[in-house]
Coordinates of C-alpha atoms in Angstrom, one line a residue:
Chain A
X13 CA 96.9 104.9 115.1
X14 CA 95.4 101.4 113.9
X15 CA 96.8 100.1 110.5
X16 CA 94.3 100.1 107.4
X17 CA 93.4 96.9 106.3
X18 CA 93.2 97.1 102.5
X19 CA 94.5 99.4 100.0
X20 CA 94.2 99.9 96.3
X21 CA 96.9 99.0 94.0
X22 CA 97.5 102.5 93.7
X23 CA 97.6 103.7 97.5
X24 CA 100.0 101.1 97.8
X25 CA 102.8 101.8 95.1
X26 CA 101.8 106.2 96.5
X27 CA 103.2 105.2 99.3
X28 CA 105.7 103.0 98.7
X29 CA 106.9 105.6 96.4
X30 CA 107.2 108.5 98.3
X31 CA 108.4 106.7 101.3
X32 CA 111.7 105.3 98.5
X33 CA 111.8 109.4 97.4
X34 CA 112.4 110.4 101.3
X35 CA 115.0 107.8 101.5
X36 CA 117.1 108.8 98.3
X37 CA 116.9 112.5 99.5
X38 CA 117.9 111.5 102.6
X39 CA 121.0 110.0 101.8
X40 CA 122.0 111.9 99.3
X41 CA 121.6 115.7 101.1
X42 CA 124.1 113.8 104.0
X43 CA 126.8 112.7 101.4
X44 CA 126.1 116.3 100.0
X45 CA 126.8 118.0 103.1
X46 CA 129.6 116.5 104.0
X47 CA 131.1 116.1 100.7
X48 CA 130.2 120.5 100.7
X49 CA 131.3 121.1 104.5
X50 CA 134.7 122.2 103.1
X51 CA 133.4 125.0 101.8
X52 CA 132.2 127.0 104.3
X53 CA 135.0 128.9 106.4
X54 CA 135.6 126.3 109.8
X55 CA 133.7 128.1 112.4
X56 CA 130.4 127.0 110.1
X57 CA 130.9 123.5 109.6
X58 CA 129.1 122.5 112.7
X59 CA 126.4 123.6 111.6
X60 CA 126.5 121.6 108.5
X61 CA 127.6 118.6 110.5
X62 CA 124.8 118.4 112.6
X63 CA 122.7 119.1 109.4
X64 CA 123.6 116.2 107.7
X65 CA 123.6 114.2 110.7
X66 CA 119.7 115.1 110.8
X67 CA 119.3 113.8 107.6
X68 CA 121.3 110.6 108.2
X69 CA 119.4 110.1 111.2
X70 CA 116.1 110.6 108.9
X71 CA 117.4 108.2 106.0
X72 CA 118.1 105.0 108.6
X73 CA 114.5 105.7 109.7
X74 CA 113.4 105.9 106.2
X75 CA 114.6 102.6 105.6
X76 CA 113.4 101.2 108.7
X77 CA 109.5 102.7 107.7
X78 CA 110.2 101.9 104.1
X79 CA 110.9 98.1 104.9
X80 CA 107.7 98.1 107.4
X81 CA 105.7 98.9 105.2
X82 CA 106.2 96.6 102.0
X83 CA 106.4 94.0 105.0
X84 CA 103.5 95.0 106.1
X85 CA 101.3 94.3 103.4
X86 CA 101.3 91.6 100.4
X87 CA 99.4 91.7 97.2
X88 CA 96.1 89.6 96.8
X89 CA 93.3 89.3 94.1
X90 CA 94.0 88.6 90.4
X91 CA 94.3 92.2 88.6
X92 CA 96.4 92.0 85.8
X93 CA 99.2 89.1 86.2
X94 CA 102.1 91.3 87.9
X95 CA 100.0 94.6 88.9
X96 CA 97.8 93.2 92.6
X97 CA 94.4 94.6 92.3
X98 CA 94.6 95.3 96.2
X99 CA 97.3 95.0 98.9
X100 CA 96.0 93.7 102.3
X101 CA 97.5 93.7 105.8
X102 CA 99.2 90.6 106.9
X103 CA 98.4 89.9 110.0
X104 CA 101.6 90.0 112.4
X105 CA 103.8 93.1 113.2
X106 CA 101.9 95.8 110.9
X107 CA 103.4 99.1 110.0
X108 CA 105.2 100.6 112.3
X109 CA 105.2 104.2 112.9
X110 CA 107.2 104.5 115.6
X111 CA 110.0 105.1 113.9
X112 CA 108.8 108.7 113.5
X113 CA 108.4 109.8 116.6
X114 CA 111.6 108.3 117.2
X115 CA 113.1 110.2 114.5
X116 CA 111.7 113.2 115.5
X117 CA 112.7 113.1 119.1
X118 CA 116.3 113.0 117.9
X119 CA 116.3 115.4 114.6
X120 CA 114.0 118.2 116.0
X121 CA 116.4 119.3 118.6
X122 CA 119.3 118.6 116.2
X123 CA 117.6 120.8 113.6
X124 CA 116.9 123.8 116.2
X125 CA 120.7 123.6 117.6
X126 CA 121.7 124.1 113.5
X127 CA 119.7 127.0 113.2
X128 CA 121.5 128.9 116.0
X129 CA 124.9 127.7 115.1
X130 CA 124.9 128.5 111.5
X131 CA 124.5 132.0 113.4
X132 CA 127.9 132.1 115.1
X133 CA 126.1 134.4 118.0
X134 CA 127.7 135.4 121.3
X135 CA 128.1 132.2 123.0
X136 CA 125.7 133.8 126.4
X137 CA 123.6 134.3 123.9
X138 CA 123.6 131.1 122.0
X139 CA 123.5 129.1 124.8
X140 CA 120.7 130.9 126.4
X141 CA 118.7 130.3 123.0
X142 CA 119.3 126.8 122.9
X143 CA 118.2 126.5 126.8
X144 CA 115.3 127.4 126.1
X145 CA 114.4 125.6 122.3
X146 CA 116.2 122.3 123.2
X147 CA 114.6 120.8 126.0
X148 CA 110.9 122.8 124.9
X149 CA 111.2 120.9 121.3
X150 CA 111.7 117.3 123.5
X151 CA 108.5 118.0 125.4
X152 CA 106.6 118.5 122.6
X153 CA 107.5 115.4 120.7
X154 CA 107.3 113.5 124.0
X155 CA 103.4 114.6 124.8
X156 CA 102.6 114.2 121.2
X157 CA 103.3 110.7 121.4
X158 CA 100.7 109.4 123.6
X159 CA 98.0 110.9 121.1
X160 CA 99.3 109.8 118.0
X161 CA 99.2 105.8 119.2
X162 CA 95.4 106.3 121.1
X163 CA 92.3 105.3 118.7
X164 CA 90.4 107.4 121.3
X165 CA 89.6 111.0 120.4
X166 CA 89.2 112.3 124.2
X167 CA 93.0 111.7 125.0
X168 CA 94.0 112.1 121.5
X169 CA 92.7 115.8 121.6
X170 CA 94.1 116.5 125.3
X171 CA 97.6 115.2 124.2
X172 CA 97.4 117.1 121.6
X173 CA 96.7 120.7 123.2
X174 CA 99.7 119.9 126.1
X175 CA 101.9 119.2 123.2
X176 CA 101.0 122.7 121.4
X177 CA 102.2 124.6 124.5
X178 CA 105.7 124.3 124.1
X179 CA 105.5 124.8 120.1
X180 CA 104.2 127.8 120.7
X181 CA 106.9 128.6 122.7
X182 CA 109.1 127.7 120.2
X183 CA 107.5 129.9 117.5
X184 CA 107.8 132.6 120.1
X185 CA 111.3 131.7 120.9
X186 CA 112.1 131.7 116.9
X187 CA 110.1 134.8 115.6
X188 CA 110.4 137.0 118.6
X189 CA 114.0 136.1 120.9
X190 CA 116.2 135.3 117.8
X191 CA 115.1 138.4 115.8
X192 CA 116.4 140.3 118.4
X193 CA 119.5 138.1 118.9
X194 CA 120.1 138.3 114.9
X195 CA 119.8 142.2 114.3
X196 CA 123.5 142.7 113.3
X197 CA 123.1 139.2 110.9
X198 CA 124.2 140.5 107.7
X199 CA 121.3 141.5 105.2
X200 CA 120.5 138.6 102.6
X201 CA 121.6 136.2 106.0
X202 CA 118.5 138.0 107.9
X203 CA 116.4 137.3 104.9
X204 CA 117.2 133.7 104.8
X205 CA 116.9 133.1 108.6
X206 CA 113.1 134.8 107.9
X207 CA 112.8 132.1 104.8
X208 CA 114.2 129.3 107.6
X209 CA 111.3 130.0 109.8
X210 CA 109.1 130.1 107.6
X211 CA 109.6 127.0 105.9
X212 CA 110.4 125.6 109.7
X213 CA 106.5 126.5 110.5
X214 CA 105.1 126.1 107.3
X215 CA 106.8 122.1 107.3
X216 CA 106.0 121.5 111.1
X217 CA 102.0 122.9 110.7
X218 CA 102.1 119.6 108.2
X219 CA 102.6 117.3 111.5
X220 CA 99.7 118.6 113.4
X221 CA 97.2 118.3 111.3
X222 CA 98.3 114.9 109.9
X223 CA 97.4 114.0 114.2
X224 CA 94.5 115.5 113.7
X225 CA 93.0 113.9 110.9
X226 CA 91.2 110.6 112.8
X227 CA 89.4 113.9 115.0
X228 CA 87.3 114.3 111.7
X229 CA 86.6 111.2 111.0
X230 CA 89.4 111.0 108.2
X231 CA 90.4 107.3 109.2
X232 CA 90.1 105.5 105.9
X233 CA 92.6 104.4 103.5
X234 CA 92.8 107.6 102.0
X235 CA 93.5 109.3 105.1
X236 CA 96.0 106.8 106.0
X237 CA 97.6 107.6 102.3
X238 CA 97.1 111.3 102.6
X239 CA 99.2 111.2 106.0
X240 CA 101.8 109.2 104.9
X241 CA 102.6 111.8 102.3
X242 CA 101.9 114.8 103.7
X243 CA 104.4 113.3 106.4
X244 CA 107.0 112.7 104.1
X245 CA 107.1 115.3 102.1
X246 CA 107.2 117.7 104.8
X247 CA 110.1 116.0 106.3
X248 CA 112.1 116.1 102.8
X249 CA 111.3 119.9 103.2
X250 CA 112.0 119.8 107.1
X251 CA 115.4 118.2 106.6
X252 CA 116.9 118.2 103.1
X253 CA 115.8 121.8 102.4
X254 CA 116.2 122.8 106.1
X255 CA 119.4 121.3 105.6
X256 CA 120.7 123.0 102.0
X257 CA 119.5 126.8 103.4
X258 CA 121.6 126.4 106.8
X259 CA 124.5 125.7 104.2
X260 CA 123.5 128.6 102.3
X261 CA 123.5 130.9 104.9
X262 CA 127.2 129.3 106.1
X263 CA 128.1 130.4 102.3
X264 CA 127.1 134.3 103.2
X265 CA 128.6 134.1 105.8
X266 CA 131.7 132.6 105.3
X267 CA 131.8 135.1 102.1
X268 CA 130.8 138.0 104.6
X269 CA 133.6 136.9 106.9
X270 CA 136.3 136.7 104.5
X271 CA 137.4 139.0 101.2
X272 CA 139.8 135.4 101.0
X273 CA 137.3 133.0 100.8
X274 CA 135.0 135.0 98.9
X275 CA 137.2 135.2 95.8
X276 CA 138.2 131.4 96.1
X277 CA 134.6 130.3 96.2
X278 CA 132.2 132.6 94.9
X279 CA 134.2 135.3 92.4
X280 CA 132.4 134.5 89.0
X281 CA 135.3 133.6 86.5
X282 CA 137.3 136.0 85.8
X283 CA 136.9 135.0 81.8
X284 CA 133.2 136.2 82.4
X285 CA 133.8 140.2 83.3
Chain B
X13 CA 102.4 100.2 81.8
X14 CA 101.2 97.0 82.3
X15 CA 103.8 94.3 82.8
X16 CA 105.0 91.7 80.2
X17 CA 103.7 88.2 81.5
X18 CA 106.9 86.1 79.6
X19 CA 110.5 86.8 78.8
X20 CA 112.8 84.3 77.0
X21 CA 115.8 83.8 78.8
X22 CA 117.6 86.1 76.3
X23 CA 114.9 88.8 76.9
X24 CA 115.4 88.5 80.9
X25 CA 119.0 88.1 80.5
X26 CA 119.7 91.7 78.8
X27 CA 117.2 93.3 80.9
X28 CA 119.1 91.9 83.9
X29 CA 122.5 92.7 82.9
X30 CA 121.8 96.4 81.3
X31 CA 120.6 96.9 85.3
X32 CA 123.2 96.0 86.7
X33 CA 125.1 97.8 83.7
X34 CA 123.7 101.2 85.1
X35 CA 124.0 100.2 89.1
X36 CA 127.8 99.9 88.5
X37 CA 128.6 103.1 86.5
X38 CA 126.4 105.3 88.6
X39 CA 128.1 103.8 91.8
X40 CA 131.4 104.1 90.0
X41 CA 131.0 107.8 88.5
X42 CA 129.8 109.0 92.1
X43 CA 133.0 107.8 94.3
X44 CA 135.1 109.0 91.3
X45 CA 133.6 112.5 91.1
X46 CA 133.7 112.8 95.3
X47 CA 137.5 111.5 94.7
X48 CA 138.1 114.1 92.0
X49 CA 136.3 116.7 93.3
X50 CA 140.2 118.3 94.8
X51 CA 141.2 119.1 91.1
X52 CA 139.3 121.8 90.4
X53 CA 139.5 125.4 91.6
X54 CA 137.3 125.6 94.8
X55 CA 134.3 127.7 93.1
X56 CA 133.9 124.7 90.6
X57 CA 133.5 122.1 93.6
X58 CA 130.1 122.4 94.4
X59 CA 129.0 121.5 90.4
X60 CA 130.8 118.2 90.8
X61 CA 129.3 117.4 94.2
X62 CA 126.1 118.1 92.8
X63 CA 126.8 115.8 89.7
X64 CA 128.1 112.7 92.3
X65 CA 124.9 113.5 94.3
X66 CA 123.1 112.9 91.0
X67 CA 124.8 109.6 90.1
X68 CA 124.1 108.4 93.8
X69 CA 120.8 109.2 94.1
X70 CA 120.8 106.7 90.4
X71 CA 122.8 104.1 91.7
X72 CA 120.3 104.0 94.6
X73 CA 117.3 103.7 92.3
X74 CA 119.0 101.2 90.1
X75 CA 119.5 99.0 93.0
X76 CA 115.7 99.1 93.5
X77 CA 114.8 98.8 90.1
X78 CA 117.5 95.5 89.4
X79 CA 115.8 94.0 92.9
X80 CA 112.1 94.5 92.0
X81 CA 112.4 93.1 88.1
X82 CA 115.0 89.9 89.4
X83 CA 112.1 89.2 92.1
X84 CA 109.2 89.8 89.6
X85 CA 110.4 87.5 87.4
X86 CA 111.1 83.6 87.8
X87 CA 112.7 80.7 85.7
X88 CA 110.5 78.3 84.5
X89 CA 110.5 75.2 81.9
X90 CA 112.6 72.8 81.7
X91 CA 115.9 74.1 79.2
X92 CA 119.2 73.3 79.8
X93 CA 120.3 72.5 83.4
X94 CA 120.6 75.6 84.9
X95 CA 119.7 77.5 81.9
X96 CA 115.9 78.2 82.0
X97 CA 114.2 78.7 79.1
X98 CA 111.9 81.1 79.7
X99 CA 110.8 83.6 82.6
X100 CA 107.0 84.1 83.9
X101 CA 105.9 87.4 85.6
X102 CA 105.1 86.2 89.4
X103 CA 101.6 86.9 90.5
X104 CA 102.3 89.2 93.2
X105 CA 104.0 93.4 93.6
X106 CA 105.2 92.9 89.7
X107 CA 107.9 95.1 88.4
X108 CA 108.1 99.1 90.0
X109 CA 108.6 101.5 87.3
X110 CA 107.9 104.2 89.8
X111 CA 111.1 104.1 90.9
X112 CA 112.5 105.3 87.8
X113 CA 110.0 108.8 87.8
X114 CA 110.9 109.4 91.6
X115 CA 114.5 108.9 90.4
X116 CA 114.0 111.6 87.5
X117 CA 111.6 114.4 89.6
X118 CA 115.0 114.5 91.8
X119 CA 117.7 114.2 89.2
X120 CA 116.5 116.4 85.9
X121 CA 116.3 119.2 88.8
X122 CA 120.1 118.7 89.6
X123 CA 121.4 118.0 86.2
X124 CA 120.2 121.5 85.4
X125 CA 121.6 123.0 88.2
X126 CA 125.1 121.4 87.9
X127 CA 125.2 122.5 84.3
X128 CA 124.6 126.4 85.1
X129 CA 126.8 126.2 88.4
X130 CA 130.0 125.0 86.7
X131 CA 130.1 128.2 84.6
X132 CA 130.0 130.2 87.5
X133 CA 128.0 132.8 85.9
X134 CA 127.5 136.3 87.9
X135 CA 124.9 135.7 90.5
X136 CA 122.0 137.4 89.3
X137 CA 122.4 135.4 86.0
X138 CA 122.6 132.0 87.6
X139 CA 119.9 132.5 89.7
X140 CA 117.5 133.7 86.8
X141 CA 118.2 130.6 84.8
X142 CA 117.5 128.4 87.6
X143 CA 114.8 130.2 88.3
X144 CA 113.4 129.1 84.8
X145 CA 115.0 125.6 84.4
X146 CA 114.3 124.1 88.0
X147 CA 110.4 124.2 88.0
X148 CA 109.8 123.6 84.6
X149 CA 111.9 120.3 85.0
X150 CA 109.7 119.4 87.9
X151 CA 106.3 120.5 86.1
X152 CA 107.9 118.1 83.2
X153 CA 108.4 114.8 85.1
X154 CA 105.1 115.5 86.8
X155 CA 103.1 115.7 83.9
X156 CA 104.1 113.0 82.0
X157 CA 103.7 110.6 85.2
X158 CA 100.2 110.4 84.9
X159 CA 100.6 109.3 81.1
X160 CA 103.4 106.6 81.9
X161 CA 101.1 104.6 84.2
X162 CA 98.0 104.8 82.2
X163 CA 97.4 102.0 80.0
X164 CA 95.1 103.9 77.9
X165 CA 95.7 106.1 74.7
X166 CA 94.0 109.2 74.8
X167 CA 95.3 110.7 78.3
X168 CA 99.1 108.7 77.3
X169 CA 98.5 111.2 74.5
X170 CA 97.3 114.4 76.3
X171 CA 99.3 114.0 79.3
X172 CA 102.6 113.7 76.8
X173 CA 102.0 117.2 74.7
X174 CA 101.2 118.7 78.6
X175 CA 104.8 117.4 79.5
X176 CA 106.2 118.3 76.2
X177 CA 105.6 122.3 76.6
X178 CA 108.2 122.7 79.7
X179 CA 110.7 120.5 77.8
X180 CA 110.5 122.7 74.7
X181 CA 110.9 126.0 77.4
X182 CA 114.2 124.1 78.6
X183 CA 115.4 123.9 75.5
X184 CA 114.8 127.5 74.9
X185 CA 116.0 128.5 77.8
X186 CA 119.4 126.2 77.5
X187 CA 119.7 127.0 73.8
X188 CA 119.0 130.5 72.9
X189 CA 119.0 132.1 76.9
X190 CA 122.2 130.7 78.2
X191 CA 123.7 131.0 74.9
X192 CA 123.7 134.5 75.4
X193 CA 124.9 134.7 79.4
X194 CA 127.6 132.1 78.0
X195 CA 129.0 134.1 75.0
X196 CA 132.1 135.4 77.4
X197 CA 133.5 131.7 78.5
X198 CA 136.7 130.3 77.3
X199 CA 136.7 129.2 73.6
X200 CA 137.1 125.3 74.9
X201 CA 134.4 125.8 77.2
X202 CA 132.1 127.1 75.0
X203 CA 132.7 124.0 72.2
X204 CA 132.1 121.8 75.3
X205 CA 128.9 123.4 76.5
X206 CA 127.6 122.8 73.4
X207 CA 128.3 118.9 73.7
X208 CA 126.5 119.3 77.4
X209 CA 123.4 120.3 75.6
X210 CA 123.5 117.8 72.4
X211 CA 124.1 115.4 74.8
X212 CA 121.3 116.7 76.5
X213 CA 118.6 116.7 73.9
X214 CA 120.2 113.4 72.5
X215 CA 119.2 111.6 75.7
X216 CA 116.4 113.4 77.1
X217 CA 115.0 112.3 73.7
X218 CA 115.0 108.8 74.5
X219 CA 112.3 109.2 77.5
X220 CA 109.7 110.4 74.9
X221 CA 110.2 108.0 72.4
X222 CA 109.8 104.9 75.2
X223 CA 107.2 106.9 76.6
X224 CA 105.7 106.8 73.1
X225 CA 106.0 103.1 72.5
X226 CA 102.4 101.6 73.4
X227 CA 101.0 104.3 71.1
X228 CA 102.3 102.6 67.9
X229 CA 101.1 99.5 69.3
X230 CA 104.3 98.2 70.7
X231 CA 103.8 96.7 74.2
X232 CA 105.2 93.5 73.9
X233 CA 108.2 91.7 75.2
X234 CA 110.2 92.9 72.8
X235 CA 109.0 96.5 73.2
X236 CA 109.7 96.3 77.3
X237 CA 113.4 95.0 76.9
X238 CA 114.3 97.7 74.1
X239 CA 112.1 100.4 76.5
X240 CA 113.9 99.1 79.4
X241 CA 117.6 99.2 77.5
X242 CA 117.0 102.4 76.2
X243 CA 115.8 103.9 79.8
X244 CA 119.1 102.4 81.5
X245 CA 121.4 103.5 78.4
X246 CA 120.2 106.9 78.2
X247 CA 120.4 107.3 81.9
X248 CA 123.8 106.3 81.7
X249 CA 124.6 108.7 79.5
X250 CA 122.4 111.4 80.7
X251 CA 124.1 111.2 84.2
X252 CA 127.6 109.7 83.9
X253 CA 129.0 110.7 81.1
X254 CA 126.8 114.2 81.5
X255 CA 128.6 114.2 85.0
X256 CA 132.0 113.5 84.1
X257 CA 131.8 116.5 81.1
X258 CA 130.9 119.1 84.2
X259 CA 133.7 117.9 85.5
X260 CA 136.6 118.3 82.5
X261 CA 134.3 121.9 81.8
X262 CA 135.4 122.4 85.5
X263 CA 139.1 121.0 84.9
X264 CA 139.1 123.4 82.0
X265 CA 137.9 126.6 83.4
X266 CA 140.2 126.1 86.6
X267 CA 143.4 126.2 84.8
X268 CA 142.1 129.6 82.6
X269 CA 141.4 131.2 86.0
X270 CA 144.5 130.1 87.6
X271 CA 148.1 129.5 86.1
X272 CA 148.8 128.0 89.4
X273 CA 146.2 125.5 88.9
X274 CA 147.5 125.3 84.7
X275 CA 151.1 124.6 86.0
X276 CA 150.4 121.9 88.7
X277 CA 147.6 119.9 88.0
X278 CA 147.7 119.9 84.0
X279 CA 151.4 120.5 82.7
X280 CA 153.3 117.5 80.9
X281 CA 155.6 116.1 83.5
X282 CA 158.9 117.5 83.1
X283 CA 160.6 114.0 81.3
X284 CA 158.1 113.8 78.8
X285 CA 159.1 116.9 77.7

């Protein structure tokens, strides 16, 4: 997608913003979890691992995009002395999104194979799970990538539609294959794994629509401002949050698991009966 | 706010240093609380990750805030060699206050959190006062956002009473509510709860009354280096000091539950007796 030429004062410092936000939460939900992973019995931690591995990933990209973009544009017209009336492009390298698609390509899959490890399934059954989400979540980053970098709506749209075939699959995968596979999950652990797809579709729907904005003519700066947002915000939720429910559901588990680690972790103090 | 167009070299000097005051104790507190974190009980652990995760998520912020005012500023006139004697604001991306309300919407969230996590309260109580405490701080830093960046009166005005309503609710709820789901903790960790809060109000108090400044008419260079010590001081406080009294309420609660834990973590060594 073409870079926008001029922005207001204020679409700059929105964006700058928010893009500085997804960075801080970044890091900070990867020291989290692997400052936490001790607190979930051993066969979770892998699942917490990878989690904060998808939000280191994310944070390294956030500073890449965060750094493109105050590179990207420098502040012109008088205003008032220190607060740039306008921010223009420079001409040169311009902001580069491909760090997202990037990002995405690696975290997706990463954030799928937490999902069904924080399980602890049968490993037939794990593995035929992630057969079938791994290589399905690739292929739809991989077609939605020529669409995102066309101007032209033709291509943009077809892209789009051979990309939506394997997240439907997905979503099929997720709300109908696991919930079968996760029957015997423990009670509030099957009500978290329904709040983990949910929060899984409900982030991911962001993505789709942010492509389709330029289909509607929504190409301006606003749009531009809009999508930068709406991206990052849904990949706080997508990651950090993502993220801090697969530790949850380790918790549960682990407490489930064990009468042991139950009292050492979770037994209100005794001083408070 | 606007920015302040000319510092003295005194002015820029204790704005500088109070920055890089903050950067160091938030970047200090947060490996000390992650290096610390092994002397307390395991169910306290999570309340002093979550207070490091605070402090880091500061020291990041401070870095960004002590990089955008050294480049917004520079020395001119003649002075002593090496001394200048006085600082201009550069025409150009000015000084980012943003940084500071990104750093709070993600903070004030976790402060709360840590502070009702340490007393591991039963479940059900915990997760009702988070329930209260977490959105209003959110609906508080959001609301008085609009008012910070305005340079106008009236919506500073209207935009601080809307902010002001979930602050008094978190007082409530910190003051009278968990009062009452508090009464059965240790008598030491009761006297130091109490300190959490004071401490609490006493810096929390400090936003509004910055916030307040450019309604009595102060808004100039004196008036931006108090706002701008008072801010770093009070985060200080707010988050260091806040973090490191989780962590002796922790400390303190640990050896109650456990004489273990009394005997081998707090007990005199056996020549000083």
């Amino acid at each position: 997608m073409p870079n926008v030429e001029m922005l207001t004062n204020g679409q700059f410092q929105a964006v700058y913003n928010v893009l500085s936000l997804a960075l801080a939460a970044m890091g900070a939900t990867t020291v989290f979890l692997l400052a936490a992973m001790g607190r979930v019995l051993p066969r979770y931690r892998i699942a917490v691992v990878v989690s904060a591995m998808v939000c280191l990933i994310a944070a390294y990209h956030y500073f890449r995009i965060f750094n493109s973009f105050s590179e990207a544009y420098e502040a012109v017209g008088a205003g008032t002395v220190g607060i740039a009336s306008e921010y223009q492009l420079v001409v040169g390298e311009g902001f580069n999104e491909g760090y997202r698609y990037v990002d995405w390509l690696l975290t997706v899959p990463l954030l799928l194979f937490e999902t069904i490890a924080v399980l602890a399934l049968p490993a037939a059954v794990r593995s035929s799970l992630l057969w079938k989400l791994i290589p399905a979540s690739a292929l739809m980053i991989i077609l939605g990538y020529p669409g995102e970098v066309t101007a032209e709506i033709a291509p943009k749209a077809i892209w789009g539609a051979l990309s939506t075939i394997p997240f439907i699959y997905i979503l099929y995968v997720l709300f109908v294959e696991l919930s079968k596979a996760a029957k015997t999950q423990p009670n509030q652990v099957g009500k978290d794994l329904a709040g983990l797809r949910w929060l899984l579709l409900a982030t991911w729907g962001v993505y789709p629509i942010s492509y389709m904005f330029p289909m509607f003519g929504l190409d301006g700066a606003d749009a531009f401002v809009w999508r930068q947002v709406g991206y990052s915000l849904a990949d706080v939720l997508a990651k950090c949050l993502f993220g801090l429910l697969i530790y949850k559901i380790a918790r549960e588990k682990s407490a489930v698991d064990s009468a042991e680690f139950a009292e050492s972790e979770m037994k209100a103090a005794p001083s408070s009966a």
